[in-house]
Tab-separated table of C-alpha atoms and ligand atoms in Angstrom:
chain	number	residue	atom	x	y	z
V	22	MET	CA	102.884	91.360	83.860
V	23	ALA	CA	103.434	92.438	80.105
V	24	ARG	CA	101.970	95.678	78.869
V	25	ILE	CA	100.727	95.568	75.594
V	26	PHE	CA	100.683	98.482	73.153
V	27	SER	CA	100.685	98.170	69.307
V	28	GLY	CA	99.070	100.512	66.255
V	29	ILE	CA	98.219	100.557	62.966
V	30	GLN	CA	97.656	103.196	60.359
V	31	PRO	CA	94.097	103.824	58.482
V	32	SER	CA	96.326	104.256	55.504
V	33	GLY	CA	94.084	101.755	53.349
V	34	GLU	CA	92.670	98.607	54.020
V	35	LEU	CA	93.720	95.920	56.777
V	36	HIS	CA	95.938	93.347	54.498
V	37	ILE	CA	97.502	89.498	55.365
V	38	GLY	CA	100.238	91.244	55.986
V	39	ASN	CA	99.538	93.075	58.685
V	40	TYR	CA	97.269	90.220	59.778
V	41	LEU	CA	100.097	87.712	59.837
V	42	GLY	CA	103.224	89.765	61.422
V	43	ALA	CA	100.865	91.334	63.641
V	44	VAL	CA	97.383	91.656	64.087
V	45	LYS	CA	96.703	87.741	64.358
V	46	ASN	CA	99.046	88.198	67.314
V	47	TRP	CA	97.039	90.662	68.636
V	48	VAL	CA	94.715	88.801	68.785
V	49	GLN	CA	96.055	85.751	70.846
V	50	LEU	CA	97.932	88.482	73.223
V	51	GLN	CA	94.791	89.807	74.536
V	52	ALA	CA	93.615	86.171	75.872
V	53	THR	CA	96.919	86.137	78.119
V	54	HIS	CA	97.361	89.829	78.678
V	55	PRO	CA	93.804	91.404	79.514
V	56	GLY	CA	93.961	95.136	78.804
V	57	ALA	CA	95.877	94.834	75.870
V	58	ILE	CA	95.770	98.433	74.243
V	59	TYR	CA	95.578	98.253	70.238
V	60	CYS	CA	95.189	101.581	68.841
V	61	VAL	CA	94.281	103.135	64.847
V	62	VAL	CA	97.345	105.555	64.361
V	63	ASP	CA	95.634	108.002	62.513
V	64	TYR	CA	97.948	110.890	63.018
V	65	HIS	CA	100.586	108.546	61.332
V	66	ALA	CA	98.162	108.371	58.801
V	67	ILE	CA	98.645	112.329	57.702
V	68	THR	CA	102.281	112.545	56.705
V	69	GLY	CA	101.779	112.045	53.238
V	70	SER	CA	99.095	113.899	50.710
V	71	TYR	CA	95.713	112.340	51.424
V	72	ASP	CA	92.075	112.961	51.149
V	73	PRO	CA	90.231	113.842	54.154
V	74	ALA	CA	86.918	111.754	53.070
V	75	VAL	CA	89.075	108.604	51.931
V	76	LEU	CA	90.742	109.002	55.342
V	77	ARG	CA	87.899	109.452	57.426
V	78	ALA	CA	86.033	106.172	55.465
V	79	ARG	CA	89.181	103.917	56.342
V	80	ARG	CA	89.530	105.271	59.864
V	81	TRP	CA	86.490	103.792	60.385
V	82	GLY	CA	87.080	100.724	57.981
V	83	MET	CA	90.013	99.913	59.707
V	84	ALA	CA	88.626	99.885	63.538
V	85	LYS	CA	85.300	97.861	61.782
V	86	SER	CA	88.615	95.070	60.244
V	87	LEU	CA	90.367	94.712	64.009
V	88	LEU	CA	87.271	93.716	65.523
V	89	ALA	CA	86.046	91.508	62.321
V	90	ALA	CA	89.484	90.114	62.840
V	91	GLY	CA	89.074	89.068	66.645
V	92	ILE	CA	89.837	92.167	68.726
V	93	ASP	CA	87.187	91.669	71.482
V	94	PRO	CA	86.670	94.986	73.289
V	95	ALA	CA	86.131	92.954	76.633
V	96	LYS	CA	89.117	91.994	76.606
V	97	ALA	CA	91.310	94.594	75.279
V	98	VAL	CA	91.066	98.595	74.578
V	99	LEU	CA	90.498	99.443	71.327
V	100	PHE	CA	90.541	103.468	70.072
V	101	MET	CA	91.944	106.064	67.365
V	102	GLN	CA	94.813	107.901	68.398
V	103	SER	CA	93.381	111.090	67.801
V	104	ASP	CA	90.861	110.987	69.796
V	105	VAL	CA	93.658	111.078	73.255
V	106	PRO	CA	95.789	114.005	72.571
V	107	GLU	CA	98.333	112.870	74.881
V	108	HIS	CA	100.079	110.897	72.134
V	109	THR	CA	100.896	114.606	70.514
V	110	GLU	CA	101.860	115.696	74.375
V	111	LEU	CA	104.347	113.141	74.633
V	112	SER	CA	105.649	113.514	71.136
V	113	TRP	CA	106.496	116.973	71.386
V	114	ILE	CA	108.286	116.101	75.105
V	115	PHE	CA	110.526	113.433	73.197
V	116	THR	CA	111.602	115.761	70.229
V	117	THR	CA	113.732	117.581	72.948
V	118	ILE	CA	115.799	114.290	73.715
V	119	THR	CA	115.819	113.106	69.874
V	120	PRO	CA	119.113	113.323	68.341
V	121	LEU	CA	118.182	114.508	64.897
V	122	GLY	CA	120.742	112.164	63.266
V	123	ASP	CA	119.342	108.884	65.209
V	124	LEU	CA	115.609	110.202	62.918
V	125	GLU	CA	117.342	110.634	59.989
V	126	ARG	CA	119.200	107.303	60.014
V	127	GLN	CA	115.888	105.635	60.096
V	128	THR	CA	115.565	103.018	56.962
V	129	GLN	CA	111.501	103.974	56.582
V	130	PHE	CA	112.248	107.730	56.608
V	131	LYS	CA	114.820	107.266	53.878
V	132	ASP	CA	112.405	105.357	51.650
V	133	LYS	CA	109.550	107.926	52.267
V	134	SER	CA	111.714	110.788	51.428
V	135	ALA	CA	113.069	109.757	48.697
V	136	LYS	CA	109.571	109.543	46.654
V	137	VAL	CA	108.957	112.850	47.582
V	138	GLU	CA	109.734	116.652	46.353
V	139	SER	CA	109.405	118.235	49.861
V	140	ILE	CA	109.799	116.145	52.687
V	141	PRO	CA	107.171	116.934	55.180
V	142	ALA	CA	109.140	117.474	58.752
V	143	GLY	CA	106.347	115.014	60.354
V	144	LEU	CA	108.110	112.443	58.036
V	145	LEU	CA	111.137	112.576	59.839
V	146	MET	CA	109.386	112.697	63.172
V	147	TYR	CA	107.192	110.138	62.961
V	148	PRO	CA	109.004	107.211	64.901
V	149	VAL	CA	109.183	109.992	67.861
V	150	LEU	CA	105.660	109.913	67.992
V	151	GLN	CA	105.504	106.120	67.420
V	152	SER	CA	108.229	105.892	71.203
V	153	ALA	CA	104.930	108.269	72.284
V	154	ASP	CA	102.188	105.894	71.266
V	155	ILE	CA	104.075	103.209	73.261
V	156	LEU	CA	105.612	104.680	76.251
V	157	LEU	CA	102.468	106.875	76.830
V	158	TYR	CA	100.954	103.307	78.408
V	159	ARG	CA	104.525	102.457	79.504
V	160	ALA	CA	104.307	99.375	77.282
V	161	ASP	CA	107.306	96.933	77.392
V	162	SER	CA	106.076	94.715	74.874
V	163	VAL	CA	104.867	95.362	71.195
V	164	PRO	CA	103.398	93.013	68.819
V	165	VAL	CA	104.584	94.260	65.629
V	166	GLY	CA	105.955	92.871	62.487
V	167	GLU	CA	110.088	93.062	61.141
V	168	ASP	CA	109.783	96.650	59.976
V	169	GLN	CA	109.125	97.885	62.934
V	170	ILE	CA	112.192	96.566	64.848
V	171	GLN	CA	114.453	99.604	64.448
V	172	HIS	CA	111.718	102.228	65.442
V	173	LEU	CA	111.563	100.170	68.630
V	174	GLU	CA	115.246	100.623	69.290
V	175	LEU	CA	114.361	104.420	68.704
V	176	ALA	CA	111.662	103.831	71.525
V	177	ARG	CA	114.139	101.993	73.995
V	178	ASP	CA	116.866	104.744	73.252
V	179	THR	CA	113.857	107.155	74.013
V	180	SER	CA	113.094	105.511	77.137
V	181	ARG	CA	116.765	105.280	78.372
V	182	LYS	CA	117.696	109.311	77.826
V	183	PHE	CA	114.468	109.835	79.742
V	184	ASN	CA	115.237	107.792	82.642
V	185	LEU	CA	119.188	108.900	82.869
V	186	LYS	CA	117.987	112.987	82.091
V	187	PHE	CA	115.878	113.127	84.998
V	188	GLY	CA	117.449	110.608	86.890
V	189	VAL	CA	114.123	108.474	87.296
V	190	GLU	CA	113.392	104.527	86.492
V	191	TYR	CA	109.658	105.997	85.137
V	192	PHE	CA	109.570	104.463	81.624
V	193	PRO	CA	110.163	100.938	80.228
V	194	GLU	CA	111.970	99.470	77.512
V	195	PRO	CA	109.875	98.033	74.839
V	196	LYS	CA	110.671	94.941	73.142
V	197	PRO	CA	109.140	93.664	69.562
V	198	LEU	CA	106.799	90.763	70.291
V	199	LEU	CA	107.485	89.126	66.676
V	200	THR	CA	105.316	85.864	65.087
V	201	PRO	CA	106.973	83.015	62.977
V	202	THR	CA	105.547	85.342	59.941
V	203	ARG	CA	107.036	88.689	60.606
V	204	ARG	CA	107.580	89.645	57.274
V	205	ILE	CA	105.017	88.689	54.016
V	206	MET	CA	106.063	89.782	50.911
V	207	GLY	CA	103.966	91.523	48.425
V	208	LEU	CA	102.623	89.369	45.205
V	209	ASP	CA	105.060	90.641	43.010
V	210	GLY	CA	107.896	88.603	45.511
V	211	ASN	CA	110.033	91.452	45.514
V	212	ALA	CA	108.965	93.941	48.342
V	213	LYS	CA	106.812	93.846	51.668
V	214	MET	CA	103.341	93.923	51.345
V	215	SER	CA	102.362	97.171	52.280
V	216	LYS	CA	99.099	99.399	52.125
V	217	SER	CA	101.204	102.022	50.318
V	218	LEU	CA	102.819	99.696	47.377
V	219	GLY	CA	99.489	98.352	45.964
V	220	ASN	CA	100.856	94.842	46.532
V	221	THR	CA	98.284	93.768	49.108
V	222	ILE	CA	95.673	91.073	49.606
V	223	GLY	CA	92.746	92.411	51.727
V	224	LEU	CA	91.694	90.603	54.688
V	225	LEU	CA	88.153	91.235	53.660
V	226	GLU	CA	88.497	90.251	50.154
V	227	THR	CA	86.361	87.676	48.198
V	228	ASP	CA	87.226	84.701	47.369
V	229	ASP	CA	87.026	85.511	43.635
V	230	GLU	CA	89.472	88.437	44.198
V	231	ILE	CA	91.911	86.788	46.142
V	232	TRP	CA	92.217	84.069	43.068
V	233	GLN	CA	92.436	86.784	41.004
V	234	LYS	CA	95.347	88.209	42.644
V	235	LEU	CA	96.911	84.913	43.429
V	236	ARG	CA	97.037	83.336	39.828
V	237	PRO	CA	99.258	85.758	38.357
V	238	ALA	CA	101.539	85.897	41.874
V	239	MET	CA	105.155	85.594	41.722
V	240	THR	CA	106.477	81.696	42.318
V	241	ASP	CA	109.857	80.535	42.065
V	242	PRO	CA	111.416	82.696	38.860
V	243	GLN	CA	113.287	79.426	37.842
V	244	ARG	CA	110.215	77.884	37.287
V	245	VAL	CA	109.372	78.183	33.697
V	246	ARG	CA	107.540	74.965	32.883
V	247	LYS	CA	105.564	73.006	35.083
V	248	SER	CA	107.987	70.184	34.901
V	249	ASP	CA	110.526	71.894	36.041
V	250	PRO	CA	110.999	70.924	39.867
V	251	GLY	CA	110.051	74.070	42.178
V	252	ARG	CA	111.996	75.248	45.511
V	253	PRO	CA	109.638	76.061	47.679
V	254	GLU	CA	112.453	77.778	50.261
V	255	VAL	CA	112.546	80.558	47.499
V	256	CYS	CA	108.518	80.597	46.604
V	257	ASN	CA	106.556	83.432	48.327
V	258	ILE	CA	103.640	81.251	47.704
V	259	PHE	CA	105.057	78.426	49.482
V	260	GLN	CA	105.637	81.742	52.709
V	261	LEU	CA	101.849	82.055	52.401
V	262	HIS	CA	101.231	78.044	52.478
V	263	LYS	CA	103.311	77.953	56.310
V	264	ALA	CA	100.873	80.859	56.968
V	265	PHE	CA	97.316	79.405	56.300
V	266	ASN	CA	97.733	75.744	56.217
V	267	ASP	CA	98.172	72.991	58.522
V	268	GLU	CA	101.956	71.197	58.959
V	269	THR	CA	100.489	68.186	56.952
V	270	THR	CA	99.398	70.335	54.246
V	271	VAL	CA	102.535	72.777	53.971
V	272	THR	CA	104.719	69.409	53.854
V	273	ASN	CA	103.092	67.951	50.678
V	274	VAL	CA	103.333	71.240	48.980
V	275	ALA	CA	106.795	71.348	49.428
V	276	ALA	CA	107.601	67.963	48.208
V	277	GLN	CA	104.812	68.464	45.104
V	278	CYS	CA	106.560	71.260	44.338
V	279	ARG	CA	110.129	69.790	44.351
V	280	THR	CA	109.050	66.969	42.405
V	281	ALA	CA	106.989	68.928	39.922
V	282	GLY	CA	103.951	66.579	40.910
V	283	TRP	CA	101.967	70.033	40.877
V	284	GLY	CA	102.312	73.111	38.851
V	285	CYS	CA	101.962	76.609	40.446
V	286	MET	CA	98.587	76.775	39.791
V	287	ASP	CA	97.699	73.413	41.377
V	288	CYS	CA	99.795	74.734	44.247
V	289	LYS	CA	98.123	78.232	44.647
V	290	LYS	CA	94.738	76.280	44.678
V	291	VAL	CA	95.292	74.754	47.887
V	292	LEU	CA	96.632	77.769	48.922
V	293	LEU	CA	93.119	79.280	48.117
V	294	GLU	CA	91.553	76.724	49.823
V	295	GLY	CA	93.238	77.465	53.291
V	296	MET	CA	92.761	81.333	53.105
V	297	VAL	CA	89.335	80.745	52.621
V	298	GLN	CA	88.942	78.691	55.757
V	299	GLU	CA	90.552	81.422	57.702
V	300	LEU	CA	89.375	84.477	56.250
V	301	THR	CA	85.338	83.662	55.566
V	302	PRO	CA	84.733	84.012	59.236
V	303	ILE	CA	86.446	87.670	59.071
V	304	ARG	CA	84.673	88.737	56.399
V	305	ARG	CA	81.038	87.287	57.927
V	306	ARG	CA	81.618	89.340	60.543
V	307	SER	CA	82.654	92.544	59.033
V	308	GLU	CA	79.568	92.198	57.152
V	309	ASP	CA	77.540	91.885	60.854
V	310	LEU	CA	79.049	95.024	62.184
V	311	ASP	CA	78.519	96.704	58.623
V	312	ALA	CA	74.811	95.999	59.583
V	313	GLU	CA	75.397	97.510	63.168
V	314	PRO	CA	77.956	100.012	62.700
V	315	GLN	CA	77.181	101.419	66.426
V	316	GLN	CA	78.981	98.010	67.653
V	317	VAL	CA	82.351	99.640	66.304
V	318	LEU	CA	81.559	103.428	67.501
V	319	ASP	CA	80.801	102.161	71.412
V	320	ALA	CA	83.939	100.242	70.962
V	321	LEU	CA	86.296	103.127	70.210
V	322	ALA	CA	84.441	105.357	72.314
V	323	ASP	CA	84.883	102.786	75.660
V	324	GLY	CA	88.550	102.279	74.588
V	325	GLY	CA	88.410	105.851	74.101
V	326	ARG	CA	87.886	106.614	77.814
V	327	THR	CA	90.171	103.764	78.936
V	328	ALA	CA	93.107	104.706	77.005
V	329	ARG	CA	92.836	108.965	77.937
V	330	GLY	CA	92.628	108.000	81.654
V	331	ILE	CA	96.042	105.887	81.689
V	332	ALA	CA	97.316	108.441	79.270
V	333	GLN	CA	96.197	111.581	81.213
V	334	GLN	CA	97.606	109.887	84.646
V	335	THR	CA	101.142	109.149	82.244
V	336	ILE	CA	101.342	112.983	81.198
V	337	SER	CA	100.684	114.045	84.945
V	338	GLU	CA	103.702	112.093	85.874
V	339	VAL	CA	105.960	112.992	83.347
V	340	ARG	CA	104.932	116.899	83.730
V	341	GLU	CA	106.153	116.627	87.414
V	342	ILE	CA	109.509	114.863	86.471
V	343	MET	CA	110.215	117.573	84.055
V	344	GLY	CA	109.259	120.768	86.539
V	345	LEU	CA	106.334	121.047	84.481
V	346	GLY	CA	103.820	120.169	87.169
V	347	ALA	CA	101.151	122.497	88.664
V	348	MET	CA	102.098	125.301	90.143
V	349	THR	CA	100.891	125.696	94.014
V	350	ALA	CA	101.538	128.408	96.500
V	351	ALA	CA	102.864	125.716	99.119
V	352	ALA	CA	105.199	124.217	95.929
V	353	LEU	CA	106.764	127.429	95.027
V	354	GLY	CA	107.191	127.914	99.321
D	415	ADP	P1	101.566	98.736	55.908
D	415	ADP	O1	103.143	98.770	55.978
D	415	ADP	O2	100.520	98.114	55.477
D	415	ADP	O3	101.269	100.489	56.407
D	415	ADP	P2	101.559	99.412	59.258
D	415	ADP	O4	102.901	100.022	59.279
D	415	ADP	O5	100.323	100.256	59.623
D	415	ADP	O6	100.981	98.732	57.624
D	415	ADP	O7	101.650	98.314	60.096
D	415	ADP	C1	100.829	97.459	60.683
D	415	ADP	C2	101.264	96.732	61.430
D	415	ADP	O8	101.514	95.394	60.414
D	415	ADP	C3	103.256	96.599	62.273
D	415	ADP	O9	103.136	96.116	63.353
D	415	ADP	C4	104.096	96.035	61.095
D	415	ADP	O10	105.294	95.723	61.380
D	415	ADP	C5	103.071	94.849	60.609
D	415	ADP	N1	102.905	94.811	59.027
D	415	ADP	C6	103.428	95.526	58.087
D	415	ADP	N2	103.329	95.192	57.068
D	415	ADP	C7	103.647	93.657	57.241
D	415	ADP	C8	104.479	92.766	55.943
D	415	ADP	N3	104.223	92.771	54.883
D	415	ADP	N4	104.118	91.418	56.747
D	415	ADP	C9	104.365	91.619	57.949
D	415	ADP	N5	104.172	92.182	58.826
D	415	ADP	C10	103.799	93.662	58.465
């Protein structure tokens, strides 16, 4: 059976882009693939400047939000990356077989490094750590959004290089598992929805907060007046309808848009209804977890133990393969 691994940064709140692109899939996969491994990748969240107190709160908030979104510790392994130091150990090993040019070519590195004066080496090495995150569990299937496809190519290269260099068939070649909503755009309609861009709708926001964000959100730019017919295929709001509403509603929304039967506000109100229906139970579960924080801590502690067990086994086998295994008198022979 496929081994599933995926991670998410605690660099902000869990948003509907993360949810529709990845986390909703995580929840479905834990049913069909018991033992799926999901990680809050906190070592990935320190490559830029940050406030330690804020990071502490966000690590907690992300773990809680994942449980609220439906990750079930009885089916899946949920843990904090920094609780399993083997991630950084394998990452170092992988830096020794990763060509610098491959890292400099990564789109996310080019985008993020263009925005800072002094580029931390960690920003460049980020996909190496990500390859280590996945391969530490010898995972072959990684549920992610579209933005991670290039990083996964690098993880596959790393796996191939390691196996070739040491003449083994040890690591698998991890493939992305994408959802139909693999790329959710931000509310400005210009860039992907992302924690770092401040263009998100948080998974735990109240109905009113969601509405305040939907109201001014970008629709079809050519639809200036209510009487202008719209083009659902270019409208970001329509994409969200497809994610949150059933097929009958989506078909009706498209027809009302094309014939200018509804204005954009009418359409957004119907979207809000669909969102409220899906997100309210998640918000309620999050409130329950706020009242019982020990549940989150217990889930992370259990998950950390399970993950560490697998990680230690991998690292010990990797060391053996590389000539870094334990030195015994017999082996020195
Ligand atoms: P962010 O870009 O918000 O910081 P992460 O890098 O932590 O998100 O990614 C967590 C998961 O969410 C990844 O699988 C990523 O592909 C997915 N994801 C992030 N943003 C989006 C989006 N706008 N649409 C679809 N999936 C997304």
